[in-house]
Coordinates of C-alpha atoms and ligand atoms in Angstrom, one line a residue:
X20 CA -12.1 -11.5 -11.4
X21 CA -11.5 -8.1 -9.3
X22 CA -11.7 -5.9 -12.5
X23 CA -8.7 -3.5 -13.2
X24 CA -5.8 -3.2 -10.4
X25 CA -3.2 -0.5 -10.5
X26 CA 0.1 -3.0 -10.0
X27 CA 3.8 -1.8 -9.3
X28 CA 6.4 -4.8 -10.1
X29 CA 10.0 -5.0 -8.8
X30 CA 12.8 -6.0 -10.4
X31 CA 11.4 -6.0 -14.6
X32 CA 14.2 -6.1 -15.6
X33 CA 14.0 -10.1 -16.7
X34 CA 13.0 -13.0 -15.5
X35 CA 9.3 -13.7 -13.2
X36 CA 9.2 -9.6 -13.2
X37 CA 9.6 -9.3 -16.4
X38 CA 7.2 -11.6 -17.4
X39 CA 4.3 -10.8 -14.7
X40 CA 4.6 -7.1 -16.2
X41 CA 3.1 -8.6 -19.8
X42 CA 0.8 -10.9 -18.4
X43 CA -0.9 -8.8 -16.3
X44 CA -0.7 -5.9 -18.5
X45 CA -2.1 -8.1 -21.4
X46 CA -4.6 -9.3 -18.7
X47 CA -5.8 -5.4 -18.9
X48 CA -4.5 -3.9 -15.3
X49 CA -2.4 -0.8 -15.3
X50 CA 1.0 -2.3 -14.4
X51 CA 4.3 -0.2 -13.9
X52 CA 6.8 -2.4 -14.3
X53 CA 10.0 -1.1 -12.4
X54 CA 13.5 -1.5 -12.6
X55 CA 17.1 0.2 -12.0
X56 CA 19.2 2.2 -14.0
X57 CA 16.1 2.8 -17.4
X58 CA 18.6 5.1 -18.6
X59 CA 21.7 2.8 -19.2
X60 CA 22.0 -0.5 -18.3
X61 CA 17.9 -1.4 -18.5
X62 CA 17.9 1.3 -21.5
X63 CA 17.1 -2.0 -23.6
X64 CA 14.4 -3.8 -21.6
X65 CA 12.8 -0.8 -21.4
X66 CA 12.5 0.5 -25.2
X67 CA 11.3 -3.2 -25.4
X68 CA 8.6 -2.6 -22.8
X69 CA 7.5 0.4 -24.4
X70 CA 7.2 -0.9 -27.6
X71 CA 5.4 -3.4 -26.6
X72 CA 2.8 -1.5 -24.6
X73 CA 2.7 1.0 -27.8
X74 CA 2.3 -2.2 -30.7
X75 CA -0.6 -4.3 -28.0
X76 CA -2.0 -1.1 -26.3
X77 CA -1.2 -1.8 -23.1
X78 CA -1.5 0.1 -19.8
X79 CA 2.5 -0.9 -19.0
X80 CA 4.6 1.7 -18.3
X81 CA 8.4 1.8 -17.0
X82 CA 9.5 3.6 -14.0
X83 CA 12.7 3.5 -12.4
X84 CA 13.6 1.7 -9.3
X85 CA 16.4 0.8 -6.7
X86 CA 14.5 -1.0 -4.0
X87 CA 18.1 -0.4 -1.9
X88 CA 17.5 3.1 -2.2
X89 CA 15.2 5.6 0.1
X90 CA 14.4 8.3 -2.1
X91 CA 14.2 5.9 -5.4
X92 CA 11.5 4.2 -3.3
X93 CA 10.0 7.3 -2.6
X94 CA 9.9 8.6 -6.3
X95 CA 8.8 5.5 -7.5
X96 CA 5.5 5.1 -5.1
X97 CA 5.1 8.8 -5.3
X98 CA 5.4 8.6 -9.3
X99 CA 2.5 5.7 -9.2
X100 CA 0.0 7.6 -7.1
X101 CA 0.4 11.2 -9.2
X102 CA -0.2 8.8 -12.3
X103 CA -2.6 6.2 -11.5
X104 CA -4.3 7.9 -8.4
X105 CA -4.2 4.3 -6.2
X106 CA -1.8 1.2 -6.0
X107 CA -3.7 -1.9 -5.0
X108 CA -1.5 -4.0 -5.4
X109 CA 2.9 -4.3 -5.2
X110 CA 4.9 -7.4 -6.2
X111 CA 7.8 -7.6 -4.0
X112 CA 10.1 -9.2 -6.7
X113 CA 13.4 -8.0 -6.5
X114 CA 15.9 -10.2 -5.7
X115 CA 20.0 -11.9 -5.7
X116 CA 21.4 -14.8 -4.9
X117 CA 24.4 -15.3 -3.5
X118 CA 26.1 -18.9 -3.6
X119 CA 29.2 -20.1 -1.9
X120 CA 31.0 -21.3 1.4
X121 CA 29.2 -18.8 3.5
X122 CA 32.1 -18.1 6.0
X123 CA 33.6 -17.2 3.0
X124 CA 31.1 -14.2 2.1
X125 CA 32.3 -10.5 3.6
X126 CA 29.8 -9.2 6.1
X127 CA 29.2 -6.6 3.2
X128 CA 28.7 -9.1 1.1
X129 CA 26.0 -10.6 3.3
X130 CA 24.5 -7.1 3.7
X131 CA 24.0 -6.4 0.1
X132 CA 22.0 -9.5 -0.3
X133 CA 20.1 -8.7 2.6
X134 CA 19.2 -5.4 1.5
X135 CA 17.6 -6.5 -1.4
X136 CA 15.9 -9.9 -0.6
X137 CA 14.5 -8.3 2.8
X138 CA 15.0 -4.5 3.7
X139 CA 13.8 -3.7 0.1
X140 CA 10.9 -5.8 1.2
X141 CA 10.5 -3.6 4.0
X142 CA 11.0 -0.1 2.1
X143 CA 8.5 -0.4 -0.4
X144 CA 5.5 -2.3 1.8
X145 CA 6.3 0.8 4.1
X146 CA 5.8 3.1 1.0
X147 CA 2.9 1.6 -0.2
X148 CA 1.1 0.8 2.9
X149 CA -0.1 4.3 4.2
X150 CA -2.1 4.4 0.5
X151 CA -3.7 1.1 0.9
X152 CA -4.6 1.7 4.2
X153 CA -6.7 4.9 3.4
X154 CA -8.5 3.3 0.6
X155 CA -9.1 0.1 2.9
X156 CA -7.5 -2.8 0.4
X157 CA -4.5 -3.7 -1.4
X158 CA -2.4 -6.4 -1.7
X159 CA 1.0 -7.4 -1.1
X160 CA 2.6 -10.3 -3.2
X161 CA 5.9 -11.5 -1.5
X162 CA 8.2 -13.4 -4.0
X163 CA 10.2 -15.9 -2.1
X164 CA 11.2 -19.5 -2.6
X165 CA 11.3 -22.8 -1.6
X166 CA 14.2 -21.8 0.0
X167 CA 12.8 -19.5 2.4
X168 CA 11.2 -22.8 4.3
X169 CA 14.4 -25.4 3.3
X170 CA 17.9 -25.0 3.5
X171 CA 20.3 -26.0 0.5
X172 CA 24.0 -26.2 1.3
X173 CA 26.0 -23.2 0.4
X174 CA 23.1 -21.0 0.4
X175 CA 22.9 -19.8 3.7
X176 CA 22.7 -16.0 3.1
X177 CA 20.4 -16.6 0.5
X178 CA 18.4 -18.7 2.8
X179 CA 18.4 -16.2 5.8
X180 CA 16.9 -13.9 3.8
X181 CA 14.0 -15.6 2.5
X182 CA 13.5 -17.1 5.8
X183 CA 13.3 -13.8 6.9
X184 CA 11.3 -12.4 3.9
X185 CA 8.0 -15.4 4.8
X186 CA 8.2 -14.4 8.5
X187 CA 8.1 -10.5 7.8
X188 CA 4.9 -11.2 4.7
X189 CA 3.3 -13.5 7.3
X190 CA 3.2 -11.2 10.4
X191 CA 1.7 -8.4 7.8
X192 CA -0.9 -11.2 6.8
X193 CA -2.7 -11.1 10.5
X194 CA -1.4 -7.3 11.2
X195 CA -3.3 -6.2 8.4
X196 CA -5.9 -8.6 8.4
X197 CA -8.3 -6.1 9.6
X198 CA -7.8 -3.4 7.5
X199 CA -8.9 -5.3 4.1
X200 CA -5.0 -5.6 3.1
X201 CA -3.3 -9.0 2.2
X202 CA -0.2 -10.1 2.6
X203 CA 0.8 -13.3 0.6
X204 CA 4.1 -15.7 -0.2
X205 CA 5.2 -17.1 -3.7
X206 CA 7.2 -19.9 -2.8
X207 CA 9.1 -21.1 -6.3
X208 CA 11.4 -23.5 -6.7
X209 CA 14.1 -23.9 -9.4
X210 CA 13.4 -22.0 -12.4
X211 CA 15.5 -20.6 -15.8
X212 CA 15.9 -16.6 -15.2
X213 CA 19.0 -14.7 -14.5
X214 CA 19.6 -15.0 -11.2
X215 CA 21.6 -18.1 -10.9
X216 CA 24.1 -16.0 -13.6
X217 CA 24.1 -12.9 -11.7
X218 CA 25.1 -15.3 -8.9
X219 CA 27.8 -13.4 -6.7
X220 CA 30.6 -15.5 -5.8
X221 CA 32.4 -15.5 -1.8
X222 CA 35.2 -12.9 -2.0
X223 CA 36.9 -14.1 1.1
X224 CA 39.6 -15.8 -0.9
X225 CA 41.4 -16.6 2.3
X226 CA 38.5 -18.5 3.7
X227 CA 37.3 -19.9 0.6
X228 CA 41.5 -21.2 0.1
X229 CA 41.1 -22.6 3.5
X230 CA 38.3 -25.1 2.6
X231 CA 40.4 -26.4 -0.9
X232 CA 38.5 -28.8 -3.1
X233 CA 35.1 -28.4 -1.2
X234 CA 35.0 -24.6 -2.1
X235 CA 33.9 -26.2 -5.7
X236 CA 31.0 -27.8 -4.7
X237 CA 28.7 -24.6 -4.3
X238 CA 29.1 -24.1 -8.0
X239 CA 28.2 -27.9 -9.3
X240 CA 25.3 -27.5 -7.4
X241 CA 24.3 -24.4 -9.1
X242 CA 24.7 -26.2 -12.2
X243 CA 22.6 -29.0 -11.1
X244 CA 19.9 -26.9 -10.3
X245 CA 20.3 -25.2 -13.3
X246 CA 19.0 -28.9 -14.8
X247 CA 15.6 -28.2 -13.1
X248 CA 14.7 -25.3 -14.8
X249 CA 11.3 -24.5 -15.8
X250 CA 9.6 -22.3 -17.6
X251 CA 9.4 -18.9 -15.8
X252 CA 5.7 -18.5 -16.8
X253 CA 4.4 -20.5 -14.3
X254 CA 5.4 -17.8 -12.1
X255 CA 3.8 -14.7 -13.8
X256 CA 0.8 -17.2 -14.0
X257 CA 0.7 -17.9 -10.6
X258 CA 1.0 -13.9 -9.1
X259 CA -1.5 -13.3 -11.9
X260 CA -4.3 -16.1 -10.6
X261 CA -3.5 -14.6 -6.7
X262 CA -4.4 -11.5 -8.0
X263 CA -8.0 -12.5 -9.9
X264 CA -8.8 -14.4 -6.2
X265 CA -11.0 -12.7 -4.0
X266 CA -9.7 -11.1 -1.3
X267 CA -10.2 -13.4 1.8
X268 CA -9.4 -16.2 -0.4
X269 CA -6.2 -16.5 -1.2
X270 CA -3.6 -18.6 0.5
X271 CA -1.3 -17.1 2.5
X272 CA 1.7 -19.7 0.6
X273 CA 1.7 -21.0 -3.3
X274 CA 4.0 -23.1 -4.0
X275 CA 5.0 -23.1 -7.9
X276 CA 7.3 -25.6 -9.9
X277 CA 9.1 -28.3 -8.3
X278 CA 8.6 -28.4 -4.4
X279 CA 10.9 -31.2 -3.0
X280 CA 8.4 -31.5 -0.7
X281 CA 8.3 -28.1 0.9
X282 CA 4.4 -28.2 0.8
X283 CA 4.4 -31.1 3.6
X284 CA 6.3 -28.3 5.7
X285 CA 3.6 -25.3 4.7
X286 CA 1.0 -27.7 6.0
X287 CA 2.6 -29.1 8.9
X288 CA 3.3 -25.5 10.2
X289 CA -0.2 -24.2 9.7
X290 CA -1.6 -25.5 12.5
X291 CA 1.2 -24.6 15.3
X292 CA 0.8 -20.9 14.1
X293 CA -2.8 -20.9 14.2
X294 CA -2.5 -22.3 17.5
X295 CA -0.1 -20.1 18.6
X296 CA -2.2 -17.1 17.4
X297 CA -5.4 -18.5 19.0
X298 CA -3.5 -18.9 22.4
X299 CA -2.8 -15.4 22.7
X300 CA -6.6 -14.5 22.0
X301 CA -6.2 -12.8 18.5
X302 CA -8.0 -15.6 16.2
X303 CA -9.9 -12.6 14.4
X304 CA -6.5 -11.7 12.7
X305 CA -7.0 -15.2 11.1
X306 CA -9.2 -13.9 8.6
X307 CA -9.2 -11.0 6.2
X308 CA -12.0 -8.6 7.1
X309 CA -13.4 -7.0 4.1
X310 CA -13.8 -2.6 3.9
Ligands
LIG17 N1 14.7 -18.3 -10.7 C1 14.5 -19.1 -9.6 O1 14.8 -20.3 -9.7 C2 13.9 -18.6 -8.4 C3 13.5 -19.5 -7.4 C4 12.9 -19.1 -6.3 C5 12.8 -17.7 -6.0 N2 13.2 -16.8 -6.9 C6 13.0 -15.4 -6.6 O2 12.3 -14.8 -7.7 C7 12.6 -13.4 -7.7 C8 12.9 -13.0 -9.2 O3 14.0 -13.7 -9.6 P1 14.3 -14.2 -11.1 O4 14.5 -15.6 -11.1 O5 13.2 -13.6 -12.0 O6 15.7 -13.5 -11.3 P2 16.2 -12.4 -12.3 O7 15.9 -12.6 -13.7 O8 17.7 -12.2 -11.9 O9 15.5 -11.1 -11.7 C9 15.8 -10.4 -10.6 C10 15.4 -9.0 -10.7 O10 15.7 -8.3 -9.5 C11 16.3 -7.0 -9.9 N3 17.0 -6.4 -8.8 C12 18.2 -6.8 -8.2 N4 18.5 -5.9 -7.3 C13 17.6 -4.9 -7.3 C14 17.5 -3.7 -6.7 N5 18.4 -3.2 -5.7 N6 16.4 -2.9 -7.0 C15 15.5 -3.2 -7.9 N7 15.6 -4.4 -8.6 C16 16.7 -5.2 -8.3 C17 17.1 -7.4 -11.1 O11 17.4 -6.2 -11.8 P3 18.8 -5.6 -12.4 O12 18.7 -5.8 -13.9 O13 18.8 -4.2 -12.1 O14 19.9 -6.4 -11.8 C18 16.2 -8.3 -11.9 O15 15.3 -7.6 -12.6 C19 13.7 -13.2 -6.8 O16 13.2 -12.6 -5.6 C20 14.3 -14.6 -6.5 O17 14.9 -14.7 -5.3 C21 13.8 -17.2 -8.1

């Protein structure tokens, strides 16, 4: 057990965010669970929240967050520290999915998703890290997916990103090694939440015309994998366990739910990086060195 963390959350809103906010709250750590829009659209989730925290006495409080936007990021990080005087450790949960013919997604379209499943990732490790650096630890959970090491058909944007997302937490891993900060990857697959329903469709009707009856296929498939839902708690279980693990002994991947195998990937890589890393002389980033 590493006692009481101060924990910001993206994306509480529902689903794995929502639900790591209670656990770890009920768990006893001082958890600001974040979200956009607390004044209108979230209004709900977050008088729920608060009740909550009020009827269980809970350190859980709700701040508001766009992890698209600068200055929300700034406020948000900013609002943490003036309250809580530390943040050891951020969940990088945020995220859409996009599903369709991917020539058939506007480059817009395939910047929004970007924006949130990797330069968000980017803005709020960049907020966060100056303050864990000074006090010497931290830790930074990356939510991605089984399919940021596999590709599945028609979700190539989605995909990109999360490929991105595990190459981006695992350079952190050894760049902060020596600082006492870790960087580590949540790998789910399939699971009930809303992001299959807040799914945003290709808008290049042209494109998508061009293709006829295959242009349906993307959306069976969601519905297949819809099938394989599990319970969303294993998730806010797992980030919960990564968090009680020492420092210097936590993986740098967990996979959670059904795999499809991914885990024969994780290990097979392991090896080529480290040897990789040991070729250019820098083993010592290997291992977390404790402040
Ligand atoms: N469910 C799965 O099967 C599955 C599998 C593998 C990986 N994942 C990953 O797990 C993470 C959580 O997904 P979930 O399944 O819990 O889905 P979810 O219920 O849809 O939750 C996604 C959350 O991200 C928030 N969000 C979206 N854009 C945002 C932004 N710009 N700024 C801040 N918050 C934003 C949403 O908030 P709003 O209410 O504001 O839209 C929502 O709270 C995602 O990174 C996802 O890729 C999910």
């Amino acid at each position: 057990m590493n006692g009481q963390q101060v924990i910001l959350i993206t994306g509480c809103s529902s689903g794995f965010g929502r639900l790591s906010a209670q656990t770890l709250a009920r768990q006893g750590h001082i958890v600001f669970a974040s979200m956009r829009d607390i004044g209108r659209r979230n209004a709900t989730v977050r008088s729920e929240l608060d009740d909550l925290a009020k009827s269980e006495n809970l350190n859980l409080q709700v701040i508001e967050l766009d992890i698209t936007n600068d200055f929300s990021v700034k406020d948000a990080v900013t609002e943490v520290i003036d309250r809580a005087g530390r943040i050891d450790v951020l969940v990088n949960n945020a995220g859409v999915l996009y599903v369709g013919v991917t020539e058939a997604f506007t480059i817009e379209q395939v910047q929004r998703q970007i924006d949130v499943n990797f330069f968000g990732v980017i803005r709020m490790n960049r907020a966060v890290l100056p303050h864990m650096r000074r006090q010497g630890n931290g830790l930074l959970i990356h939510i991605s997916s089984i399919a940021g090491r596999a590709v599945i058909p028609f979700f190539g944007i989605f995909n990109a990103s999360k490929f991105a997302l595990e190459a981006l937490a695992e350079s952190y891993r050894y760049e902060l090694s020596g600082l006492g900060i870790d960087s580590v990857i949540v790998e789910p697959g399939p699971y009930g939440s809303n992001l299959i329903a807040s799914n945003s469709e290709a808008e290049d009707r042209t494109r998508l015309a061009e293709y006829g009856n295959f242009a349906e296929l993307p959306m069976k498939i969601l519905a297949a994998y819809n099938e394989y839902g599990r319970d969303p708690q294993e998730v806010a279980d797992v980030i919960a366990q990564l968090i009680d693990t020492p420092a210097g002994q936590r993986p740098l991947r967990t996979i959670c739910g059904l795999d499809f195998q991914v885990k024969d990937i994780n290990k097979a890589t392991e090896p080529i990086q480290r040897s990789i890393i040991e070729a250019a002389g820098l083993q010592s980033l290997l291992q977390l060195t404790h402040n």
